[in-house]
Amino acid sequence: MLIRKIILVLTLLLATAATADEIHWAKDFKSGIEKAEKEKKPVLFVFSRHTCKYCVILEKTTFEDKRVVKALNNDFISIIAYSDEHDAMPQELWRPGTPTIWFLKSDGKPMFQPLMGAVKADAFLQALGIVKTEFDKSKIKTINGNKK
C-alpha cells in the first residue's frame, strides 16, 4: 500500500513538473473569458496561424521563456486561436496579420491596441507588467464605484 502511494505521489509530481513550463491555454475564447471573469484576471488573446513564420518564432521563443510562462499562468488567462483551424473569435478582434496579440479585460473588451508580430521575451514581460498594473488599477476603481 505504501509503495502505491509513493508511486501515485511521484506520478503527480512529474505531471505537475511537465506542465509547469507550459502556458495554460484556455480551450477556447468563450471558456477563457468565463474563467477570466470568475478569477478577475486580464486576458492574453493571441490570434495565430501554424504556417506563419513569426507566429512560430513567438511560440518557440517568447512563449517558452520560463519567466513569461510563470507570469501568464499566475496573472492572466491565456487564449490562443488559430486561423488555419477556424477557431472561433470575436470579429472585432480580427486583424489581417498574425500573430496578433491582444490584452483584454475580463469581459473580453480590449485594454489597448494589439501588438503585431513576434515580440521578444524581455519586451513581452514589460508589456505584461504594464497590463497587469493597469488592470489592477481598473479593478480598484470598479470596487470603489468609479467604473469606467
Coordinates of N, CA, C and O in Angstrom, one line a residue:
M1 N 0.8 -1.2 0.0 CA 0.0 0.0 0.0 C 0.9 1.3 0.0 O 0.6 2.2 -0.7
L2 N 1.9 1.3 0.8 CA 2.8 2.4 0.8 C 3.5 2.7 -0.5 O 3.6 3.8 -0.9
I3 N 3.9 1.6 -1.2 CA 4.6 1.7 -2.5 C 3.6 2.4 -3.5 O 4.0 3.2 -4.3
R4 N 2.3 2.0 -3.5 CA 1.3 2.6 -4.4 C 1.2 4.1 -4.1 O 1.1 4.9 -5.0
K5 N 1.2 4.5 -2.8 CA 1.0 5.9 -2.5 C 2.3 6.7 -3.0 O 2.1 7.7 -3.5
I6 N 3.4 6.1 -2.8 CA 4.7 6.7 -3.3 C 4.6 6.9 -4.8 O 5.0 7.9 -5.3
I7 N 4.2 5.8 -5.5 CA 4.2 5.9 -7.0 C 3.1 6.9 -7.4 O 3.4 7.7 -8.3
L8 N 2.0 7.0 -6.7 CA 1.0 8.0 -7.1 C 1.5 9.4 -6.9 O 1.4 10.3 -7.7
V9 N 2.2 9.6 -5.7 CA 2.7 11.0 -5.5 C 3.8 11.3 -6.5 O 3.8 12.5 -7.0
L10 N 4.7 10.4 -6.8 CA 5.7 10.7 -7.8 C 5.1 11.0 -9.2 O 5.6 11.9 -9.9
T11 N 4.1 10.2 -9.6 CA 3.4 10.5 -10.8 C 2.8 11.8 -10.9 O 2.9 12.6 -11.9
L12 N 2.1 12.2 -9.8 CA 1.5 13.6 -9.7 C 2.6 14.7 -9.8 O 2.4 15.7 -10.5
L13 N 3.7 14.5 -9.1 CA 4.8 15.5 -9.1 C 5.4 15.6 -10.5 O 5.6 16.7 -11.0
L14 N 5.6 14.5 -11.2 CA 6.1 14.5 -12.6 C 5.2 15.2 -13.5 O 5.6 16.0 -14.4
A15 N 3.9 14.9 -13.4 CA 2.9 15.5 -14.3 C 2.8 17.0 -14.0 O 2.7 17.8 -15.0
T16 N 2.9 17.4 -12.8 CA 2.9 18.9 -12.5 C 4.2 19.5 -13.0 O 4.1 20.6 -13.6
A17 N 5.3 18.9 -12.9 CA 6.6 19.5 -13.3 C 6.6 19.6 -14.9 O 7.1 20.6 -15.4
A18 N 6.0 18.6 -15.5 CA 5.9 18.7 -17.0 C 5.1 19.8 -17.5 O 5.4 20.4 -18.6
T19 N 4.0 20.2 -16.8 CA 3.2 21.3 -17.3 C 3.5 22.6 -16.7 O 3.0 23.6 -17.1
A20 N 4.4 22.7 -15.8 CA 4.8 23.9 -15.1 C 5.5 24.9 -16.1 O 5.5 26.1 -15.9
D21 N 6.2 24.3 -17.1 CA 6.9 25.1 -18.1 C 6.1 25.4 -19.4 O 6.6 25.8 -20.4
E22 N 4.8 25.2 -19.3 CA 3.9 25.5 -20.4 C 2.8 26.4 -20.1 O 2.4 26.5 -18.9
I23 N 2.4 27.3 -21.0 CA 1.3 28.2 -20.8 C 0.1 27.4 -20.7 O -0.2 26.5 -21.5
H24 N -0.8 27.7 -19.7 CA -2.1 27.0 -19.6 C -3.1 27.7 -20.5 O -3.7 28.7 -20.0
W25 N -3.2 27.3 -21.7 CA -4.2 27.9 -22.6 C -5.6 27.5 -22.4 O -5.8 26.3 -22.1
A26 N -6.5 28.4 -22.4 CA -7.9 28.0 -22.3 C -8.3 27.2 -23.5 O -7.7 27.4 -24.6
K27 N -9.3 26.4 -23.4 CA -9.7 25.6 -24.6 C -10.3 26.3 -25.7 O -10.2 25.9 -26.9
D28 N -10.9 27.5 -25.4 CA -11.5 28.3 -26.5 C -11.8 29.7 -25.9 O -11.6 30.0 -24.7
F29 N -12.2 30.6 -26.8 CA -12.4 32.0 -26.4 C -13.4 32.1 -25.3 O -13.2 32.8 -24.3
K30 N -14.6 31.5 -25.5 CA -15.7 31.7 -24.6 C -15.3 31.2 -23.2 O -15.6 31.8 -22.2
S31 N -14.8 30.0 -23.1 CA -14.4 29.4 -21.8 C -13.3 30.2 -21.1 O -13.3 30.4 -19.9
G32 N -12.4 30.8 -21.9 CA -11.3 31.6 -21.4 C -11.9 32.9 -20.8 O -11.5 33.3 -19.7
I33 N -12.9 33.5 -21.4 CA -13.5 34.8 -20.9 C -14.3 34.4 -19.7 O -14.2 35.2 -18.7
E34 N -15.0 33.3 -19.7 CA -15.7 32.9 -18.5 C -14.8 32.7 -17.3 O -15.1 33.2 -16.2
K35 N -13.6 32.1 -17.5 CA -12.7 31.9 -16.5 C -12.1 33.2 -16.0 O -11.9 33.4 -14.8
A36 N -11.8 34.1 -16.9 CA -11.2 35.4 -16.6 C -12.2 36.2 -15.7 O -11.8 36.9 -14.7
E37 N -13.5 36.2 -16.0 CA -14.5 36.9 -15.2 C -14.6 36.3 -13.8 O -14.7 37.0 -12.9
K38 N -14.5 35.0 -13.8 CA -14.6 34.3 -12.5 C -13.4 34.6 -11.6 O -13.5 34.9 -10.4
E39 N -12.2 34.6 -12.2 CA -11.0 34.8 -11.5 C -10.5 36.2 -11.4 O -9.5 36.5 -10.8
K40 N -11.3 37.1 -12.1 CA -11.0 38.5 -12.1 C -9.5 38.8 -12.6 O -8.7 39.4 -11.9
K41 N -9.2 38.2 -13.7 CA -7.9 38.4 -14.3 C -8.0 39.0 -15.7 O -8.9 38.7 -16.4
P42 N -6.9 39.6 -16.1 CA -6.9 40.1 -17.5 C -6.6 38.9 -18.5 O -6.2 37.8 -18.0
V43 N -6.8 39.1 -19.7 CA -6.7 38.1 -20.7 C -5.6 38.4 -21.7 O -5.6 39.5 -22.2
L44 N -4.8 37.4 -22.0 CA -3.9 37.5 -23.2 C -4.6 36.7 -24.3 O -5.0 35.5 -24.1
F45 N -4.9 37.3 -25.4 CA -5.5 36.6 -26.5 C -4.6 36.8 -27.7 O -4.2 37.9 -28.1
V46 N -4.2 35.6 -28.3 CA -3.3 35.6 -29.4 C -4.1 35.0 -30.6 O -4.6 33.9 -30.5
F47 N -4.1 35.7 -31.7 CA -4.6 35.2 -33.0 C -3.4 34.8 -33.8 O -2.5 35.6 -34.1
S48 N -3.3 33.5 -34.1 CA -2.1 32.9 -34.7 C -2.4 32.1 -35.9 O -3.6 31.9 -36.3
R49 N -1.4 31.5 -36.5 CA -1.5 30.6 -37.6 C -0.3 29.7 -37.6 O 0.8 30.1 -37.4
H50 N -0.5 28.4 -37.8 CA 0.5 27.4 -37.7 C 1.6 27.6 -38.8 O 2.8 27.2 -38.6
T51 N 1.2 28.1 -39.9 CA 2.2 28.3 -41.0 C 2.8 29.7 -41.1 O 3.5 30.0 -42.0
C52 N 2.6 30.5 -40.1 CA 3.1 31.8 -40.0 C 4.5 31.8 -39.4 O 4.7 31.3 -38.2
K53 N 5.5 32.3 -40.1 CA 6.9 32.3 -39.6 C 7.0 33.0 -38.2 O 7.6 32.5 -37.3
Y54 N 6.4 34.2 -38.1 CA 6.5 34.9 -36.9 C 5.7 34.4 -35.7 O 6.1 34.5 -34.6
C55 N 4.6 33.7 -36.1 CA 3.8 33.0 -35.0 C 4.6 31.9 -34.4 O 4.7 31.7 -33.2
V56 N 5.3 31.1 -35.3 CA 6.2 30.0 -34.8 C 7.3 30.6 -33.9 O 7.6 30.0 -32.9
I57 N 7.9 31.7 -34.4 CA 9.0 32.3 -33.6 C 8.5 32.7 -32.2 O 9.1 32.4 -31.2
L58 N 7.3 33.3 -32.2 CA 6.7 33.8 -30.9 C 6.5 32.6 -30.0 O 6.8 32.6 -28.8
E59 N 5.9 31.5 -30.5 CA 5.6 30.3 -29.7 C 6.9 29.6 -29.3 O 6.9 29.1 -28.1
K60 N 7.9 29.5 -30.1 CA 9.1 28.8 -29.8 C 10.1 29.5 -28.9 O 11.0 29.0 -28.4
T61 N 9.9 30.9 -28.8 CA 10.9 31.6 -28.0 C 10.1 32.3 -26.9 O 10.3 31.8 -25.7
T62 N 9.4 33.3 -27.1 CA 8.8 34.1 -26.0 C 7.8 33.2 -25.2 O 7.9 33.2 -24.0
F63 N 7.0 32.4 -25.8 CA 6.0 31.6 -25.1 C 6.6 30.3 -24.4 O 5.9 29.6 -23.8
E64 N 7.9 30.1 -24.6 CA 8.6 29.1 -23.9 C 9.6 29.6 -22.9 O 10.2 28.8 -22.2
D65 N 9.7 30.9 -22.8 CA 10.5 31.5 -21.8 C 9.9 31.3 -20.4 O 8.7 31.6 -20.2
K66 N 10.6 30.8 -19.5 CA 10.1 30.4 -18.2 C 9.5 31.6 -17.4 O 8.5 31.5 -16.7
R67 N 10.1 32.8 -17.6 CA 9.5 34.0 -16.9 C 8.2 34.4 -17.5 O 7.3 34.7 -16.7
V68 N 8.1 34.3 -18.8 CA 6.8 34.6 -19.4 C 5.7 33.6 -19.0 O 4.6 33.9 -18.7
V69 N 6.1 32.3 -19.1 CA 5.1 31.2 -18.7 C 4.6 31.4 -17.3 O 3.4 31.4 -17.0
K70 N 5.5 31.7 -16.4 CA 5.2 31.9 -15.0 C 4.2 33.1 -14.8 O 3.2 33.1 -14.1
A71 N 4.6 34.3 -15.5 CA 3.7 35.5 -15.4 C 2.4 35.2 -15.9 O 1.3 35.6 -15.3
L72 N 2.3 34.6 -17.1 CA 1.0 34.3 -17.7 C 0.2 33.4 -16.9 O -1.0 33.6 -16.6
N73 N 0.8 32.3 -16.4 CA 0.0 31.3 -15.6 C -0.5 31.9 -14.3 O -1.5 31.5 -13.8
N74 N 0.3 32.8 -13.7 CA -0.1 33.4 -12.4 C -1.1 34.5 -12.5 O -2.0 34.6 -11.7
D75 N -0.9 35.4 -13.5 CA -1.7 36.6 -13.5 C -2.6 36.8 -14.7 O -3.3 37.8 -14.7
F76 N -2.7 35.9 -15.6 CA -3.5 36.1 -16.8 C -4.3 34.8 -17.1 O -3.9 33.7 -16.7
I77 N -5.3 35.0 -17.9 CA -6.0 33.9 -18.6 C -5.5 34.0 -20.0 O -5.6 35.0 -20.7
S78 N -4.9 32.9 -20.5 CA -4.3 32.9 -21.9 C -5.2 32.1 -22.8 O -5.6 31.0 -22.6
I79 N -5.5 32.7 -24.0 CA -6.3 32.1 -25.0 C -5.6 32.3 -26.4 O -5.0 33.3 -26.6
I80 N -5.6 31.2 -27.1 CA -5.0 31.3 -28.5 C -6.0 30.8 -29.5 O -6.7 29.8 -29.2
A81 N -6.1 31.4 -30.6 CA -7.0 31.0 -31.7 C -6.2 30.9 -33.0 O -5.4 31.8 -33.3
Y82 N -6.3 29.8 -33.7 CA -5.6 29.6 -34.9 C -6.5 29.8 -36.1 O -7.5 29.1 -36.3
S83 N -6.1 30.7 -37.0 CA -6.9 31.0 -38.2 C -7.0 29.8 -39.1 O -8.0 29.5 -39.7
D84 N -5.9 29.0 -39.2 CA -5.9 27.8 -40.0 C -6.7 26.6 -39.4 O -6.8 25.6 -40.0
E85 N -7.2 26.8 -38.2 CA -8.0 25.7 -37.6 C -9.5 26.3 -37.5 O -10.3 25.6 -36.9
H86 N -9.7 27.5 -38.0 CA -11.0 28.1 -38.0 C -11.6 28.2 -36.5 O -12.8 28.1 -36.3
D87 N -10.7 28.5 -35.6 CA -11.1 28.7 -34.2 C -12.0 30.0 -34.1 O -11.8 31.0 -34.8
A88 N -13.0 29.9 -33.2 CA -13.9 31.0 -33.0 C -13.2 32.1 -32.3 O -12.5 31.9 -31.4
M89 N -13.5 33.3 -32.7 CA -13.0 34.5 -32.0 C -14.0 35.7 -32.4 O -14.6 35.7 -33.4
P90 N -14.0 36.7 -31.6 CA -14.9 37.9 -31.9 C -14.4 38.6 -33.1 O -13.2 38.8 -33.3
Q91 N -15.3 38.9 -34.0 CA -14.9 39.6 -35.3 C -14.2 40.9 -35.0 O -13.2 41.2 -35.8
E92 N -14.5 41.6 -34.0 CA -13.9 42.9 -33.7 C -12.4 42.8 -33.3 O -11.6 43.7 -33.3
L93 N -11.9 41.5 -33.0 CA -10.5 41.3 -32.7 C -9.7 40.9 -33.9 O -8.5 40.7 -33.8
W94 N -10.4 40.6 -35.0 CA -9.7 40.1 -36.2 C -8.8 41.2 -36.8 O -9.2 42.4 -36.9
R95 N -7.6 40.8 -37.1 CA -6.7 41.7 -37.9 C -6.1 40.9 -39.0 O -6.0 39.7 -38.9
P96 N -5.7 41.6 -40.1 CA -5.2 40.8 -41.3 C -3.9 40.1 -41.1 O -3.6 39.2 -41.8
G97 N -3.1 40.5 -40.1 CA -1.8 39.8 -39.9 C -1.8 39.0 -38.7 O -2.6 39.1 -37.7
T98 N -0.8 38.0 -38.7 CA -0.6 37.2 -37.5 C 0.9 37.2 -37.2 O 1.7 37.3 -38.1
P99 N 1.3 37.0 -36.0 CA 0.4 36.9 -34.8 C -0.1 38.3 -34.4 O 0.6 39.3 -34.5
T100 N -1.3 38.3 -33.9 CA -1.9 39.5 -33.3 C -2.1 39.2 -31.8 O -2.7 38.2 -31.4
I101 N -1.5 40.1 -31.0 CA -1.5 39.8 -29.5 C -2.4 40.9 -28.9 O -2.1 42.1 -28.9
W102 N -3.5 40.5 -28.3 CA -4.4 41.4 -27.6 C -4.3 41.2 -26.1 O -4.1 40.1 -25.6
F103 N -4.4 42.3 -25.3 CA -4.6 42.3 -23.9 C -6.1 42.7 -23.7 O -6.4 43.9 -24.0
L104 N -6.8 41.9 -23.0 CA -8.3 42.2 -22.8 C -8.6 42.3 -21.4 O -8.0 41.7 -20.5
K105 N -9.7 43.0 -21.1 CA -10.3 43.0 -19.8 C -11.0 41.6 -19.6 O -11.2 40.9 -20.5
S106 N -11.4 41.4 -18.4 CA -12.0 40.1 -18.0 C -13.3 39.8 -18.9 O -13.6 38.7 -19.1
D107 N -13.9 40.9 -19.3 CA -15.2 40.8 -20.1 C -14.9 40.6 -21.6 O -15.8 40.5 -22.4
G108 N -13.6 40.6 -22.0 CA -13.2 40.4 -23.4 C -13.1 41.6 -24.2 O -12.7 41.6 -25.4
K109 N -13.2 42.8 -23.6 CA -13.0 44.1 -24.3 C -11.6 44.4 -24.2 O -10.9 44.3 -23.2
P110 N -11.1 45.0 -25.4 CA -9.6 45.4 -25.4 C -9.2 46.4 -24.4 O -10.0 47.4 -24.2
M111 N -8.1 46.3 -23.9 CA -7.5 47.3 -23.0 C -6.6 48.2 -23.8 O -6.5 49.4 -23.5
F112 N -6.0 47.7 -24.8 CA -5.1 48.5 -25.7 C -5.2 48.0 -27.1 O -5.9 47.0 -27.4
Q113 N -4.6 48.7 -28.0 CA -4.5 48.3 -29.4 C -3.6 47.0 -29.4 O -2.7 46.9 -28.5
P114 N -3.7 46.1 -30.4 CA -2.9 44.9 -30.3 C -1.4 45.1 -30.7 O -1.1 46.1 -31.4
L115 N -0.6 44.2 -30.2 CA 0.8 44.1 -30.6 C 0.8 43.2 -31.8 O 0.0 42.2 -31.9
M116 N 1.6 43.5 -32.8 CA 1.6 42.6 -34.0 C 3.0 42.1 -34.2 O 4.0 42.8 -34.0
G117 N 3.1 40.8 -34.5 CA 4.4 40.2 -34.8 C 5.0 39.5 -33.5 O 4.4 39.4 -32.5
A118 N 6.2 38.9 -33.7 CA 6.9 38.2 -32.7 C 7.5 39.2 -31.8 O 8.3 40.1 -32.2
V119 N 7.2 39.2 -30.5 CA 7.7 40.1 -29.5 C 8.7 39.3 -28.7 O 8.4 38.2 -28.2
K120 N 9.9 39.9 -28.5 CA 10.9 39.2 -27.6 C 10.5 39.1 -26.2 O 9.7 40.0 -25.7
A121 N 11.0 38.1 -25.5 CA 10.6 37.8 -24.1 C 10.7 39.0 -23.2 O 9.8 39.3 -22.4
D122 N 11.8 39.7 -23.2 CA 12.0 40.9 -22.3 C 11.0 42.0 -22.5 O 10.4 42.5 -21.6
A123 N 10.7 42.3 -23.8 CA 9.7 43.3 -24.1 C 8.3 42.8 -23.8 O 7.5 43.6 -23.3
F124 N 8.1 41.5 -24.0 CA 6.8 41.0 -23.6 C 6.5 41.0 -22.1 O 5.4 41.3 -21.7
L125 N 7.6 40.7 -21.4 CA 7.4 40.8 -19.9 C 7.1 42.3 -19.4 O 6.3 42.5 -18.5
Q126 N 7.7 43.2 -20.1 CA 7.4 44.6 -19.8 C 6.0 44.9 -20.1 O 5.3 45.6 -19.3
A127 N 5.5 44.4 -21.2 CA 4.1 44.6 -21.6 C 3.2 44.0 -20.6 O 2.2 44.6 -20.2
L128 N 3.5 42.8 -20.1 CA 2.7 42.1 -19.1 C 2.6 42.9 -17.9 O 1.6 43.0 -17.2
G129 N 3.7 43.5 -17.4 CA 3.8 44.3 -16.2 C 2.8 45.5 -16.4 O 2.1 45.8 -15.4
I130 N 2.9 46.2 -17.5 CA 2.1 47.3 -17.7 C 0.6 47.0 -17.7 O -0.2 47.6 -17.1
V131 N 0.3 45.9 -18.4 CA -1.1 45.4 -18.5 C -1.6 45.1 -17.1 O -2.7 45.5 -16.7
K132 N -0.9 44.3 -16.4 CA -1.3 43.9 -15.0 C -1.5 45.1 -14.1 O -2.5 45.2 -13.4
T133 N -0.6 46.1 -14.2 CA -0.8 47.3 -13.4 C -2.0 48.1 -13.8 O -2.8 48.5 -12.9
E134 N -2.3 48.3 -15.0 CA -3.5 49.0 -15.5 C -4.8 48.2 -15.1 O -5.8 48.8 -14.8
F135 N -4.7 46.9 -15.3 CA -5.9 46.1 -14.9 C -6.2 46.2 -13.4 O -7.3 46.3 -13.1
D136 N -5.1 46.1 -12.6 CA -5.3 46.2 -11.2 C -5.9 47.6 -10.8 O -6.8 47.7 -9.9
K137 N -5.4 48.6 -11.5 CA -6.0 50.0 -11.2 C -7.5 50.0 -11.5 O -8.2 50.6 -10.8
S138 N -7.8 49.4 -12.7 CA -9.2 49.4 -13.1 C -10.1 48.6 -12.1 O -11.3 49.0 -11.9
K139 N -9.5 47.5 -11.6 CA -10.3 46.7 -10.6 C -10.5 47.6 -9.3 O -11.6 47.6 -8.8
I140 N -9.6 48.4 -8.9 CA -9.7 49.2 -7.7 C -10.8 50.3 -8.0 O -11.6 50.5 -7.1
K141 N -10.8 50.9 -9.1 CA -11.8 51.9 -9.5 C -13.2 51.3 -9.5 O -14.1 51.9 -9.0
T142 N -13.3 50.0 -10.0 CA -14.6 49.4 -10.0 C -15.1 49.1 -8.6 O -16.2 49.3 -8.3
I143 N -14.2 48.6 -7.8 CA -14.5 48.3 -6.4 C -15.0 49.6 -5.7 O -15.9 49.6 -4.9
N144 N -14.3 50.7 -6.0 CA -14.7 52.0 -5.3 C -15.9 52.7 -6.0 O -16.2 53.8 -5.6
G145 N -16.5 52.0 -7.0 CA -17.7 52.6 -7.6 C -17.4 53.6 -8.7 O -18.3 54.2 -9.1
N146 N -16.2 53.7 -9.1 CA -15.8 54.6 -10.2 C -15.6 53.9 -11.5 O -14.7 54.1 -12.3
K147 N -16.5 52.9 -11.8 CA -16.3 52.1 -13.0 C -16.4 52.9 -14.3 O -17.2 53.8 -14.4
K148 N -15.4 52.7 -15.2 CA -15.3 53.4 -16.4 C -15.8 52.5 -17.6 O -15.6 51.4 -17.6

